[in-house]
Short mmCIF file of C-alpha atoms in Angstrom, two decimals:
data_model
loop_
_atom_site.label_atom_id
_atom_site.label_comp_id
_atom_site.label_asym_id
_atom_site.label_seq_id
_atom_site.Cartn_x
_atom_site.Cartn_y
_atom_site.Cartn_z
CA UNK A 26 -10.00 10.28 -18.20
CA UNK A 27 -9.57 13.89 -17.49
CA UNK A 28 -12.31 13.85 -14.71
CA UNK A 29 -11.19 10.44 -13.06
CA UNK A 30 -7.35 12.63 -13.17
CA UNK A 31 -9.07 15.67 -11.70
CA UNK A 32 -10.85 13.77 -8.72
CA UNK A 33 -7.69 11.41 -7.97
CA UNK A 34 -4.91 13.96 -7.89
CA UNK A 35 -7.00 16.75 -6.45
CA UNK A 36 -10.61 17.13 -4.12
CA UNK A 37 -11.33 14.95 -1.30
CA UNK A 38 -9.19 11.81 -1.27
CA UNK A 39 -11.27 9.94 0.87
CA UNK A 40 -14.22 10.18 -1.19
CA UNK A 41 -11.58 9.21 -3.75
CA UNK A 42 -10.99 5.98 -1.89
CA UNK A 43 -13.92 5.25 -1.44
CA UNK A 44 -15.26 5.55 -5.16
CA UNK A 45 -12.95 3.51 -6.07
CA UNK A 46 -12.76 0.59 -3.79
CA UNK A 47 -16.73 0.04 -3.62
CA UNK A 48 -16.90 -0.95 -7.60
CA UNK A 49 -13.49 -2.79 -7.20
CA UNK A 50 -15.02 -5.00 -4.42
CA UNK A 51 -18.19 -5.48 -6.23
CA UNK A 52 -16.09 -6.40 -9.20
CA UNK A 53 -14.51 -9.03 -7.42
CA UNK A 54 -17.75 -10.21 -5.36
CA UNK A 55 -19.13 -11.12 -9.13
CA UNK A 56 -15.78 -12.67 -10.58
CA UNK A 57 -16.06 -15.33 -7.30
CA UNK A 58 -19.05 -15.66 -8.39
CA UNK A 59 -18.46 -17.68 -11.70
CA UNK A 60 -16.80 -20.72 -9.04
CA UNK A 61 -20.41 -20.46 -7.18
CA UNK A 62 -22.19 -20.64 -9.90
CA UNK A 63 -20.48 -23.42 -11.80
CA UNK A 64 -20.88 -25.57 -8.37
CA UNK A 65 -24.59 -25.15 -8.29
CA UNK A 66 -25.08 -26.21 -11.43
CA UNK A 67 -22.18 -28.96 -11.85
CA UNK A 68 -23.11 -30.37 -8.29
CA UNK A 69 -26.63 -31.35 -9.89
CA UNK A 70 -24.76 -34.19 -11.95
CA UNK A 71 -22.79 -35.51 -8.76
CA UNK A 72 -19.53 -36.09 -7.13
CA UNK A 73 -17.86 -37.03 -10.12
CA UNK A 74 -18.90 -33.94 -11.90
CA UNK A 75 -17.87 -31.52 -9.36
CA UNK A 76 -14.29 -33.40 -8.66
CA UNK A 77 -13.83 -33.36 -12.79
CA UNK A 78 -14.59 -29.10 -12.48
CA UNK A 79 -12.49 -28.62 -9.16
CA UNK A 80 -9.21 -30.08 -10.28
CA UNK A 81 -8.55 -27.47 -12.66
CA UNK A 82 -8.86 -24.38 -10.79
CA UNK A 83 -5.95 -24.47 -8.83
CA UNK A 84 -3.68 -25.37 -12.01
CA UNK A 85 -5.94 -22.47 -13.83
CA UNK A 86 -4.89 -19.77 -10.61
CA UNK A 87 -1.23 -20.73 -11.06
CA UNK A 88 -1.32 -20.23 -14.86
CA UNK A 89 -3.36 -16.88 -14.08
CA UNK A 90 -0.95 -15.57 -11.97
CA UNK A 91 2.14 -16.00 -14.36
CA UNK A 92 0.81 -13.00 -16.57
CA UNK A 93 -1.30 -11.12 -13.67
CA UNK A 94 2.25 -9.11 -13.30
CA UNK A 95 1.84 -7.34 -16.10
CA UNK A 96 -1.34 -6.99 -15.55
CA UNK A 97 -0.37 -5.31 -12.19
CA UNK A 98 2.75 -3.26 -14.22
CA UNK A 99 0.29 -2.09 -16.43
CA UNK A 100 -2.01 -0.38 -13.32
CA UNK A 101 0.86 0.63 -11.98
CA UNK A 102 2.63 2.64 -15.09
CA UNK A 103 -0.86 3.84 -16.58
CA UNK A 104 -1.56 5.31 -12.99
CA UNK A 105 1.77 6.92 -12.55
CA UNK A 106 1.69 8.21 -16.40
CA UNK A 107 -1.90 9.56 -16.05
CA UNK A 108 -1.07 11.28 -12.69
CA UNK A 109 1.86 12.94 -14.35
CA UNK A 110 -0.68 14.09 -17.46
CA UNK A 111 1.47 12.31 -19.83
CA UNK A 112 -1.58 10.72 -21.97
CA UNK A 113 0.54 9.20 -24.90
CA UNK A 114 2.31 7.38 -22.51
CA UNK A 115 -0.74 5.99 -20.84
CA UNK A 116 -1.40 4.71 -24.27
CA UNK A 117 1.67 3.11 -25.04
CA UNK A 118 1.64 1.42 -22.05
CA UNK A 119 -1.74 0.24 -22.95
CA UNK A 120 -0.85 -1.45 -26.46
CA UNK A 121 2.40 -2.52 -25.54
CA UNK A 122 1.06 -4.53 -22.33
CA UNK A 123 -1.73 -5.29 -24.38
CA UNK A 124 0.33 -7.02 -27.34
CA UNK A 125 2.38 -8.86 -24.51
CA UNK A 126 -0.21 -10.51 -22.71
CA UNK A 127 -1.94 -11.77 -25.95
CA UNK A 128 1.01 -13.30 -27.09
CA UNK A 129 1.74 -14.47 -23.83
CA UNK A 130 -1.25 -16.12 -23.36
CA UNK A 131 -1.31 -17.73 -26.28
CA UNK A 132 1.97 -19.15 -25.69
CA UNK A 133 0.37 -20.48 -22.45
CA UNK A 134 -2.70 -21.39 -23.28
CA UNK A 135 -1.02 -24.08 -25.82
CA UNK A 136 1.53 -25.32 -24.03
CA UNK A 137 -1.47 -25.98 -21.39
CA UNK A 138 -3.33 -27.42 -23.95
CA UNK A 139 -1.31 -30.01 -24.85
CA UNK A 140 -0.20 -30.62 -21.40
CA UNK A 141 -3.49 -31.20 -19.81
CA UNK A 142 -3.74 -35.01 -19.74
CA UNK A 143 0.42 -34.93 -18.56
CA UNK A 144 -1.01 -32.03 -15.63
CA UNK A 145 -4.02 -34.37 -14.49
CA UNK A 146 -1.52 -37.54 -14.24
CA UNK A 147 0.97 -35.32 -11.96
CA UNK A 148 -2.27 -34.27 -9.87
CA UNK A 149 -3.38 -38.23 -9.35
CA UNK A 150 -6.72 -37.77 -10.78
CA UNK A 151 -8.36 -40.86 -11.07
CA UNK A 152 -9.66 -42.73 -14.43
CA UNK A 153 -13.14 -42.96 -13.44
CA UNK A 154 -12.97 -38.75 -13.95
CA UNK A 155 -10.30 -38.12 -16.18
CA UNK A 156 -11.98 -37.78 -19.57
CA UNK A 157 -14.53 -35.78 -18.09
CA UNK A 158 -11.56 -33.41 -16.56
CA UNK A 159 -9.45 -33.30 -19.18
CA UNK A 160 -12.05 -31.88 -21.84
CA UNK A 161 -13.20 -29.30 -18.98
CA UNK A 162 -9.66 -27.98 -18.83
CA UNK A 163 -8.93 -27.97 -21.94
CA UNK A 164 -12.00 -25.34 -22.86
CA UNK A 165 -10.51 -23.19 -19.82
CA UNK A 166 -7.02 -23.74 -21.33
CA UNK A 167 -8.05 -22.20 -24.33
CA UNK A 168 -10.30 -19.62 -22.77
CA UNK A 169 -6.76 -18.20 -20.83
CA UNK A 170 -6.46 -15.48 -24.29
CA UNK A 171 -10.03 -14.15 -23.25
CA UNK A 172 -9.66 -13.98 -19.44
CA UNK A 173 -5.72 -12.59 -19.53
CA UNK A 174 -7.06 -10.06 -21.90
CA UNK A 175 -9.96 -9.09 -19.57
CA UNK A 176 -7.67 -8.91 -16.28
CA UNK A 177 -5.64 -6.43 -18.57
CA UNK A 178 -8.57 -4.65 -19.47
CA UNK A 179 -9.95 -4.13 -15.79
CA UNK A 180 -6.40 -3.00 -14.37
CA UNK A 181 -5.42 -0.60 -17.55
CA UNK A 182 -8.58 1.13 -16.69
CA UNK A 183 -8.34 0.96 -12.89
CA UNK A 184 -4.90 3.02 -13.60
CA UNK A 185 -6.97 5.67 -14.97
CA UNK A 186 -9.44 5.15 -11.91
CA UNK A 187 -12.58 4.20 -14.13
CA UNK A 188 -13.60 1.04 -12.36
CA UNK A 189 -17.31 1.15 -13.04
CA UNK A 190 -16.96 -0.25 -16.64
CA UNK A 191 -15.52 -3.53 -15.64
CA UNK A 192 -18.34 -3.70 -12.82
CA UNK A 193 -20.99 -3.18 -15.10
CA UNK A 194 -19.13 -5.89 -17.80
CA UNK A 195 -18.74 -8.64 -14.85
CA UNK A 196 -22.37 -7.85 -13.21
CA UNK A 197 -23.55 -8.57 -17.42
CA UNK A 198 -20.90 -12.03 -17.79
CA UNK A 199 -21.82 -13.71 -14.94
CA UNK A 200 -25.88 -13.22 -15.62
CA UNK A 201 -25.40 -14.77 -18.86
CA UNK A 202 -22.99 -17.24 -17.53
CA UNK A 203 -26.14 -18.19 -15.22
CA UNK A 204 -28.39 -18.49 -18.00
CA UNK A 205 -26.12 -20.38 -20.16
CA UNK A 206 -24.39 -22.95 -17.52
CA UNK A 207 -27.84 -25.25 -17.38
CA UNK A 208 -28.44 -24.45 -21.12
CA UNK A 209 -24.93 -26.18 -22.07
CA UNK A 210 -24.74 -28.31 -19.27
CA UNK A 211 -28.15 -29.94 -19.64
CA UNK A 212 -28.86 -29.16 -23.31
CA UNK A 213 -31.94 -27.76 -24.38
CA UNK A 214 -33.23 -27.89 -27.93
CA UNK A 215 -30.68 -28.02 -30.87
CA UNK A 216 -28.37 -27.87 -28.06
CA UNK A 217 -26.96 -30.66 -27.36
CA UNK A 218 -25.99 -32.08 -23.41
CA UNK A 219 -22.48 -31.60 -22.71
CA UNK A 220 -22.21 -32.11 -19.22
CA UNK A 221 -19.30 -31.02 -17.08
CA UNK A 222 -18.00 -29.66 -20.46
CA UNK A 223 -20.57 -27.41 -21.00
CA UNK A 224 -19.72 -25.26 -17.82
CA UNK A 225 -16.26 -24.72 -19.63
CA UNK A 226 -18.25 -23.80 -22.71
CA UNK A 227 -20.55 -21.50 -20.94
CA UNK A 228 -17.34 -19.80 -19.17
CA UNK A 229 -15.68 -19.75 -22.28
CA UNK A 230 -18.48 -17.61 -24.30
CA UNK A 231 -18.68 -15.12 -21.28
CA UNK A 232 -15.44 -14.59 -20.88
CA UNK A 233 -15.04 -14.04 -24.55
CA UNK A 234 -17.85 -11.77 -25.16
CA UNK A 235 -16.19 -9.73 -22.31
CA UNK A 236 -12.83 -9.31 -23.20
CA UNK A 237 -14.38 -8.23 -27.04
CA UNK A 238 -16.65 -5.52 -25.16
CA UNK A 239 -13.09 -4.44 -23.20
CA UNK A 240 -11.19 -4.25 -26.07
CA UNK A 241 -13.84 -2.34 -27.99
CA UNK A 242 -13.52 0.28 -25.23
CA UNK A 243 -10.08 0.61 -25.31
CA UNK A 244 -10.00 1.50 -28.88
CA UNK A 245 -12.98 2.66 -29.44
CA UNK A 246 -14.82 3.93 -25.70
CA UNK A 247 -14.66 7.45 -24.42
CA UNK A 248 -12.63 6.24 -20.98
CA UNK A 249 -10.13 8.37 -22.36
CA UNK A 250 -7.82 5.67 -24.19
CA UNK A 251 -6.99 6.47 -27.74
CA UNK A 252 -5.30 2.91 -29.01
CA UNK A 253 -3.82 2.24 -32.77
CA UNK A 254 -2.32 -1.13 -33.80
CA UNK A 255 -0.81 1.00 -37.12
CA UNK A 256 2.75 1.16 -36.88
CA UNK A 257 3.48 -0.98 -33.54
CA UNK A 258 6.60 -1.89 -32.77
CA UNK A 259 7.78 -3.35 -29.46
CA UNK A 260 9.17 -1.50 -26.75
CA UNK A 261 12.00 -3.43 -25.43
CA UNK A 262 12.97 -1.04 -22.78
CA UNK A 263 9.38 -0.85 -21.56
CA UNK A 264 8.43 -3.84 -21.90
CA UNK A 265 11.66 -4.45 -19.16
CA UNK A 266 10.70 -2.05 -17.01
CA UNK A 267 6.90 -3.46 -16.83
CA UNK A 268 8.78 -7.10 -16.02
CA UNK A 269 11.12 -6.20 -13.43
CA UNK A 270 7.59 -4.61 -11.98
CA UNK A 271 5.43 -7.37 -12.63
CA UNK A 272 7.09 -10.45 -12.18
CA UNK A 273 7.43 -10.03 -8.39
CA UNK A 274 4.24 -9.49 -8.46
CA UNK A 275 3.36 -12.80 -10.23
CA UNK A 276 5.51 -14.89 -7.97
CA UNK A 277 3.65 -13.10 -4.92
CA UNK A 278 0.24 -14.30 -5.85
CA UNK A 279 2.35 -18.19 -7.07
CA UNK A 280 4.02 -17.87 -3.14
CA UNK A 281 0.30 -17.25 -1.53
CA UNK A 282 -1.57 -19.94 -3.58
CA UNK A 283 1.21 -22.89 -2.83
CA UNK A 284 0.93 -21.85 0.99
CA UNK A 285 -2.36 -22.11 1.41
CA UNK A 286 -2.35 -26.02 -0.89
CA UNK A 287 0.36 -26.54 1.98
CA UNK A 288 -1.64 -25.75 4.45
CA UNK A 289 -4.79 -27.61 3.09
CA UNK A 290 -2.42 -30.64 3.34
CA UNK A 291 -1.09 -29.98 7.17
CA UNK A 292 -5.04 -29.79 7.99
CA UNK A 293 -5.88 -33.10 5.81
CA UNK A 294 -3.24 -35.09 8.28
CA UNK A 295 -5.60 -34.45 11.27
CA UNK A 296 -8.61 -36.45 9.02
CA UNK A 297 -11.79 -35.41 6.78
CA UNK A 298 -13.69 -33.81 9.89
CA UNK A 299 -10.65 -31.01 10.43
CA UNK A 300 -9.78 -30.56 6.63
CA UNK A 301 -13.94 -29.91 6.22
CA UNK A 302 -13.94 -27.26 8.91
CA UNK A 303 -10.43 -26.11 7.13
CA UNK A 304 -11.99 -26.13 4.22
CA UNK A 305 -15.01 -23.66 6.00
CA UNK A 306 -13.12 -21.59 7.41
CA UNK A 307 -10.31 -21.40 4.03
CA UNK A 308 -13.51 -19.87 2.00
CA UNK A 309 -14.77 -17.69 4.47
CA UNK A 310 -11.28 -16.27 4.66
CA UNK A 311 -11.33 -16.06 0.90
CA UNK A 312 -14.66 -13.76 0.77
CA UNK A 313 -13.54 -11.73 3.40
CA UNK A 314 -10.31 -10.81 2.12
CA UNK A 315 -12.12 -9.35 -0.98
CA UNK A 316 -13.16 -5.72 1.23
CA UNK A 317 -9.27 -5.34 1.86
CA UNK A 318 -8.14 -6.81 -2.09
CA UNK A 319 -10.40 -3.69 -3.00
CA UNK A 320 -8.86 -0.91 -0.90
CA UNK A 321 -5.17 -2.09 -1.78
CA UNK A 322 -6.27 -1.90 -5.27
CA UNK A 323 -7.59 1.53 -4.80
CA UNK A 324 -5.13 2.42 -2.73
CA UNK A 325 -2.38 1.81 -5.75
CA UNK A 326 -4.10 3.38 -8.13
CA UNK A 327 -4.73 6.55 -6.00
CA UNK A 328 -0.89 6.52 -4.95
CA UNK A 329 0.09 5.88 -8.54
CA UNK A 330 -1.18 8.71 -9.85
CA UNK A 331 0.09 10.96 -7.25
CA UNK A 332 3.18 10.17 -7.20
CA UNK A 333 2.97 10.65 -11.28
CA UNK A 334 2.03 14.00 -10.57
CA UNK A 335 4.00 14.40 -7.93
CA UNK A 336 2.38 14.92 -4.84
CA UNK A 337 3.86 12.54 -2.50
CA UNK A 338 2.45 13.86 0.76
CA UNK A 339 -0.95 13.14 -1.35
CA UNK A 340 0.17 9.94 -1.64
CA UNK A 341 1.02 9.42 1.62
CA UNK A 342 -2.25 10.92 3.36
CA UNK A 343 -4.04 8.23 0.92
CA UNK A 344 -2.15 5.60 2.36
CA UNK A 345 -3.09 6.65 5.55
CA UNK A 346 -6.23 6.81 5.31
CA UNK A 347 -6.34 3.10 3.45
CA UNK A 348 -4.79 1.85 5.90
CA UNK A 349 -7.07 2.83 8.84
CA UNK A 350 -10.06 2.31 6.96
CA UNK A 351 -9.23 -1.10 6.20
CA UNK A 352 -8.45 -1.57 10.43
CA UNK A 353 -11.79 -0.21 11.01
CA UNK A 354 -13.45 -1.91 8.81
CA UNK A 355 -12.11 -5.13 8.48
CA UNK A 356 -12.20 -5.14 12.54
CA UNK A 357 -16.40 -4.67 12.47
CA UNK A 358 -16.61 -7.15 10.19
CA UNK A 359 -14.50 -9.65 12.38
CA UNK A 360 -16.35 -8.81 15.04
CA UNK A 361 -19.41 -9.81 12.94
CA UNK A 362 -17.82 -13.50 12.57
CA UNK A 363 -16.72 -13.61 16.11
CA UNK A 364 -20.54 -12.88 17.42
CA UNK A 365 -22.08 -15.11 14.85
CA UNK A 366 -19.93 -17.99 13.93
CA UNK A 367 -21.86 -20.68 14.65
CA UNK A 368 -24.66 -19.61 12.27
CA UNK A 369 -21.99 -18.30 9.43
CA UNK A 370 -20.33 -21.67 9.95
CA UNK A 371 -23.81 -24.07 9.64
CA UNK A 372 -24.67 -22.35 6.03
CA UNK A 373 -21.35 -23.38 4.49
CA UNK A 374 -20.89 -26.87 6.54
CA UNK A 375 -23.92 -29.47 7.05
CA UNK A 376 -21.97 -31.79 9.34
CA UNK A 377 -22.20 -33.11 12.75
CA UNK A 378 -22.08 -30.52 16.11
CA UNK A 379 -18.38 -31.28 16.28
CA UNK A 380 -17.00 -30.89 12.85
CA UNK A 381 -19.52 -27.39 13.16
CA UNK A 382 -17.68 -26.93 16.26
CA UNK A 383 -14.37 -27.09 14.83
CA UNK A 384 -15.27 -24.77 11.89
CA UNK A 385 -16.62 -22.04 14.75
CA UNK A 386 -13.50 -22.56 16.64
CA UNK A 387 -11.35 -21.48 12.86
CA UNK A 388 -13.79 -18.50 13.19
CA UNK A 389 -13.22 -17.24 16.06
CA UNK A 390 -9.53 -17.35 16.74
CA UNK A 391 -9.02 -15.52 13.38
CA UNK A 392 -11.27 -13.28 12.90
CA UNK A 393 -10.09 -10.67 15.81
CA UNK A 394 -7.06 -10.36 13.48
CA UNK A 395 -9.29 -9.00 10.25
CA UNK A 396 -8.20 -5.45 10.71
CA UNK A 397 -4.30 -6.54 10.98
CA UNK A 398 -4.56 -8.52 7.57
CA UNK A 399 -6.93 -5.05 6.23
CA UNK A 400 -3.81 -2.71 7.25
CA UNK A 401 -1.09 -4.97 5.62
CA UNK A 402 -3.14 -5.92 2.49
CA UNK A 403 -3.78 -1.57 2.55
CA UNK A 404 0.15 -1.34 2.64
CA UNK A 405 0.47 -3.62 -0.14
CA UNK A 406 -1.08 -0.88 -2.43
CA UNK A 407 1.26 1.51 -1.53
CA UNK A 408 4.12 -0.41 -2.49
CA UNK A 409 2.87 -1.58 -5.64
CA UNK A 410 1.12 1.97 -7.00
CA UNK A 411 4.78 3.71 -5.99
CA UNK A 412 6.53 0.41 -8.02
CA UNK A 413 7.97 -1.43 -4.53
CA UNK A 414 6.51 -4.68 -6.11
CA UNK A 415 9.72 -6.45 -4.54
CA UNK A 416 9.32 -5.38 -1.52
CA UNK A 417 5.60 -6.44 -1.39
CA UNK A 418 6.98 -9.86 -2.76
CA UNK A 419 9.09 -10.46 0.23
CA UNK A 420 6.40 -9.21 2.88
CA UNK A 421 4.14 -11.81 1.33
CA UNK A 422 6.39 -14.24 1.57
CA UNK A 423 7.53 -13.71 4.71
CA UNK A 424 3.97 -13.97 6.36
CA UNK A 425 3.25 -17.15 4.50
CA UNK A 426 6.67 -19.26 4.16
CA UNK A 427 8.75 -17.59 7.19
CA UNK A 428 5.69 -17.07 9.33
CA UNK A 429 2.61 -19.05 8.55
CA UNK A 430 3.61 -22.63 7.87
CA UNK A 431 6.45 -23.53 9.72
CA UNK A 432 3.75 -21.90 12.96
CA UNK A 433 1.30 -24.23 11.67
CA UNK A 434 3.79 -27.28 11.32
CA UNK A 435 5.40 -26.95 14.79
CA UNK A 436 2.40 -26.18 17.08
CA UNK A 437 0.23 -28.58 15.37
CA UNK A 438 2.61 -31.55 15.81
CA UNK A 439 2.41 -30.42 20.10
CA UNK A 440 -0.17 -32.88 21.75
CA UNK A 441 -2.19 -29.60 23.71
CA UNK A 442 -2.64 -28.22 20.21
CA UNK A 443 -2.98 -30.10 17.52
CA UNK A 444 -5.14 -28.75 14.90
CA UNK A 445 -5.74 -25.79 16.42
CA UNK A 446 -2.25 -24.55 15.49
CA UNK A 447 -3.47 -24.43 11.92
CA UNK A 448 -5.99 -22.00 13.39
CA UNK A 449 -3.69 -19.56 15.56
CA UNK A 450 -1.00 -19.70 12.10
CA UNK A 451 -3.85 -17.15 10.56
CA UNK A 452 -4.13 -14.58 13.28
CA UNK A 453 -0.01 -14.59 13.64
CA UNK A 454 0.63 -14.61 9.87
CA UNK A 455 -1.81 -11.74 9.85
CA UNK A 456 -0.79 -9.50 13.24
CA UNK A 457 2.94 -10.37 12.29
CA UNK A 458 3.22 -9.34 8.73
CA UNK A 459 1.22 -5.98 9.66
CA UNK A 460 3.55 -4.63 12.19
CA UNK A 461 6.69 -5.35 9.39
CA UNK A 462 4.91 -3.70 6.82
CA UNK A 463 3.88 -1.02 9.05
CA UNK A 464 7.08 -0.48 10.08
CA UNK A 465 8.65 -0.50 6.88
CA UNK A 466 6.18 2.02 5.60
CA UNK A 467 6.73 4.19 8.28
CA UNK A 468 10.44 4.86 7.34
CA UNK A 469 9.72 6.33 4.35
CA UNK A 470 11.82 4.25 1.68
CA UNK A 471 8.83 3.22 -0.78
CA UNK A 472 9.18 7.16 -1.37
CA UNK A 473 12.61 6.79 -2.88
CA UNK A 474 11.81 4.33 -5.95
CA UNK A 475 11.52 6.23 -9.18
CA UNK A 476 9.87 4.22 -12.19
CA UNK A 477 9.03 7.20 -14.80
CA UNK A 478 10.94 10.18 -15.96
#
């Protein structure tokens, strides 16, 4: 912990930046890559199958992002702590969030439990799939202790700005979760079939063997952590201060997800051929977005700690430099799309020339705007390592709820639009929400906010 200190609060902050977001990306490349891998091999056993496994990922996200806060609080207080040199706080940070978010989840993960069948009869899943679904989410249900823990564990050590580890952990999961998927799924041996339910098993047992190998390190690694359950007691005041920090931060991610499902439901009134190229362009969007995810994240942690040790103008210089890496970058690779959409669009979508056509049409009206969503995503970090979590709220949900959707509801109802005004909502929820954020930067207020002695 001492050298990740050293090398965030002094040296070359670029290099910084750029140590940290390339492990952070990767880190979230191989976490998308647990949906991908499922789909391969659930899609072997049909349409069924992969309609019994999709249903409960957008009910898992919502649960997931009811305790990311802390999870978020807890990068943001260990970072600010560590900055400021204050190493028993970084701990007690550590085993209070850490108590929190197991109890939390447990809490959860029953009530979600017993809720399942109620949550698929809301969601109008049909009989012919509903046994199948139900056991699937259950297993994830009660796999939400293991993968809270884990998302604790990878942002209480991206505070400290070790983000390796949780690489190295995710690159080892999701191997095993490829190895094991067909082995549950199918059944081999002793082992016995389980069908869609064995994907939830296989998930389950990597995501459990992870969050043991975390929580090992925390008490036990050399990252720099030095965790004792002996004598705990809670810390009511902290355990405030991390809410009022996370919770915005939770209804942020809640305000995102339900725009997009919104959206997805605007396209689906235009017929299948739109909401497929919708669909296309939706996960494109979603792999994209990772590069920027990873330089806000680094970007927090980098500004956490320097405002801990209080060198705002360090702060500020990272932010910056975040921010115009993620134009630059995010820019090039939008230009990438633009040039090739067509091809990116036929490996994803194996459809007729127009629905392709539609999908390369999504592409290219958005992707010019990549380096507008990098610099606000960038400025998100800032607000969230220096504790403006709030503010970062609002900003969010101003480009989606204020912005996005009504765009997208108006212009797509005008007969020389149509669907393409789901299209031009991305570039103007993205150029839009930039310039506020900018601006809002740029004034100096995120500065002010003061969230450790």
């Amino acid at each position: 912990m001492k050298q990740a200190k050293a090398s965030l609060t002094e040296g070359n902050i670029l290099k910084a930046l750029i140590a940290l977001a390339f492990p952070i990306i990767g880190a979230n490349l191989l976490q998308t890559g647990y949906q991908l891998v499922d789909a391969f091999w659930v899609g072997r056993l049909g349409a069924n199958a992969v309609a019994a496994v999709s249903v409960s990922y957008p009910v898992n996200f919502l649960l997931i992002s009811l305790t990311s806060g802390f999870a978020f609080a807890g990068t943001i207080l260990v970072a600010q702590y560590a900055g400021a040199k204050n190493l028993k706080m970084v701990n007690h940070v550590a085993i209070q969030s850490m108590v929190m978010v197991f109890i939390m989840s447990l809490v959860l993960s029953a009530v979600a439990y017993g809720l399942s069948p109620q949550i698929l009869t809301w969601l109008g899943v049909e009989q012919e799939i509903f046994a199948e679904a139900n056991l699937f989410q259950r297993v994830i249900f009660i796999g939400l202790v293991f993968n809270f823990s884990f998302i604790l564990f990878q942002s209480l050590l991206r505070g400290i700005g070790e983000v390796r580890v949780p690489l190295y952990i995710n690159a080892l999961s999701l191997s095993l979760n490829f190895l094991l998927d067909p082995l549950f799924i199918y059944g081999w041996g002793p082992i016995p079939a389980y069908g869609v339910a064995g994907a939830a098993y296989s998930t389950l047992a990597t995501l459990g063997l992870s969050a043991l190998i975390g929580h090992y390190i925390l008490f036990y690694g050399k990252t720099g952590f030095n965790l004792k359950l002996k004598g705990f007691r809670f810390d009511f005041p902290l355990l405030k201060k991390a809410f009022k920090l996370g919770m915005p931060s939770s209804m942020e991610i809640s305000a995102r997800a339900l725009g997009l499902t919104l959206l997805t439901g605007v396209a689906a009134k235009f017929g299948t051929e739109v909401l497929a190229a919708y669909g296309v362009g939706a996960r494109l969007i979603s792999f994209v977005v990772i590069v920027a995810l990873g330089l806000m994240k680094a970007n927090a942690t980098l500004v956490g700690q320097n405002i801990g040790a209080q060198k705002m103008g360090r702060a500020e210089k990272t932010s910056n430099y975040a921010a115009t890496i993620a134009f630059v970058s995010m820019s090039l690779i939008g230009i990438l799309f633009f040039a090739f959409a067509e091809p990116i669009v036929r490996t994803f979508l194996d459809s007729t020339d127009e629905v392709v056509l539609m999908g390369v049409s999504f592409v290219k009206i958005t992707a010019p705007s990549f380096g507008f969503m990098g610099v606000q995503l960038a400025l998100v970090g800032t607000l969230r390592g220096s504790g403006n979590t709030v503010e970062s709220m609002l900003f969010t949900i101003i480009g989606i709820w204020v912005i996005q959707f009504p765009f997208a509801w108006m212009v797509s109802n005008m007969e020389s639009m149509g669907y393409l005004g789901i299209w031009w909502s991305f570039p103007v929820s993205y150029v839009l929400p930039a310039i506020i954020t900018f601006i809002w930067y740029k004034t100096g207020t995120w500065k002010k906010k003061q969230i450790i002695a």
